[in-house]
XYZ file of C-alpha atoms in Angstrom:
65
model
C 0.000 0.000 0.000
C 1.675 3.172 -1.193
C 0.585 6.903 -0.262
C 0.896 9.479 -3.443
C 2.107 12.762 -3.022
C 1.101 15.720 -5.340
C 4.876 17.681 -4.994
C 5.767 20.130 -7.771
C 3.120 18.975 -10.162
C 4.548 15.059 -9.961
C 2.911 12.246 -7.929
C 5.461 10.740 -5.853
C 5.396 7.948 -3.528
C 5.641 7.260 -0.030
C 8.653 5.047 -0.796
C 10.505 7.425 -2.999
C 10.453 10.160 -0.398
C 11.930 7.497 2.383
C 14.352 6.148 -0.232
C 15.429 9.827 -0.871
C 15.536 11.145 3.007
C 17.190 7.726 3.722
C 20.101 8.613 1.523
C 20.067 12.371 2.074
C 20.923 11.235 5.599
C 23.444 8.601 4.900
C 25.240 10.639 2.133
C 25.639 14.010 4.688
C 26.916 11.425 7.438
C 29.527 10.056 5.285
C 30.806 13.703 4.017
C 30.537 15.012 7.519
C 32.526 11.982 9.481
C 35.330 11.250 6.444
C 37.557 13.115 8.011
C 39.909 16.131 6.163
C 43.104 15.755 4.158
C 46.194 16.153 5.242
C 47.548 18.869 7.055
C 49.631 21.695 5.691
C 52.700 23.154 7.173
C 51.763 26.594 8.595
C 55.394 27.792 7.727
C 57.604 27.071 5.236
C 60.420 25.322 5.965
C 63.533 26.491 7.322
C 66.799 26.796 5.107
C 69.890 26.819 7.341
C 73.098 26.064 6.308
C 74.278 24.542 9.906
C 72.166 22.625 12.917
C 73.193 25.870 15.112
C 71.395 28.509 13.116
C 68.604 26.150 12.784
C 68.543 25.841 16.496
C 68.657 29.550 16.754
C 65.654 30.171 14.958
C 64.015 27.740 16.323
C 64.349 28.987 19.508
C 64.053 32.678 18.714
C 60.120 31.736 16.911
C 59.874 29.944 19.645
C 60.481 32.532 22.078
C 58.552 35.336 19.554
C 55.093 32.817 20.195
C-alpha cells in the first residue's frame, strides 16, 4: 500500500520520499565523518646552512610565540 504525493506537479510515492531522506541522511553522514586531508605546514620550511642557526631560529620563533 503506497501513499501518493502531489509535490511540484509530480505524484510521488511514499517510498521514494523514504528512499530519498534515507540517503540524504546517509550521504551528509559520510561527508561530515570522512575526516579532512592532510595537514599543511603553517610555515615554510627552514633553510639553514648549519644545525646551530637552525637551532637559533628555532628557539628565537619559539620565544617570539
Amino acid at each position: 500500500m503506497v501513499v501518493y504525493y502531489q509535490i511540484a506537479g509530480k505524484q510521488v510515492g511514499s517510498h521514494v520520499l523514504a528512499m530519498g531522506v534515507m540517503g540524504t541522511l546517509f550521504g551528509g553522514i559520510y561527508l561530515s565523518t570522512r575526516g579532512g586531508g592532510q595537514k599543511k605546514q603553517a610555515t615554510p620550511p627552514i633553510q639553514a646552512s648549519s644545525k646551530d642557526e637552525e637551532k637559533f631560529i628555532q628557539d628565537f620563533l619559539n620565544q617570539v610565540n
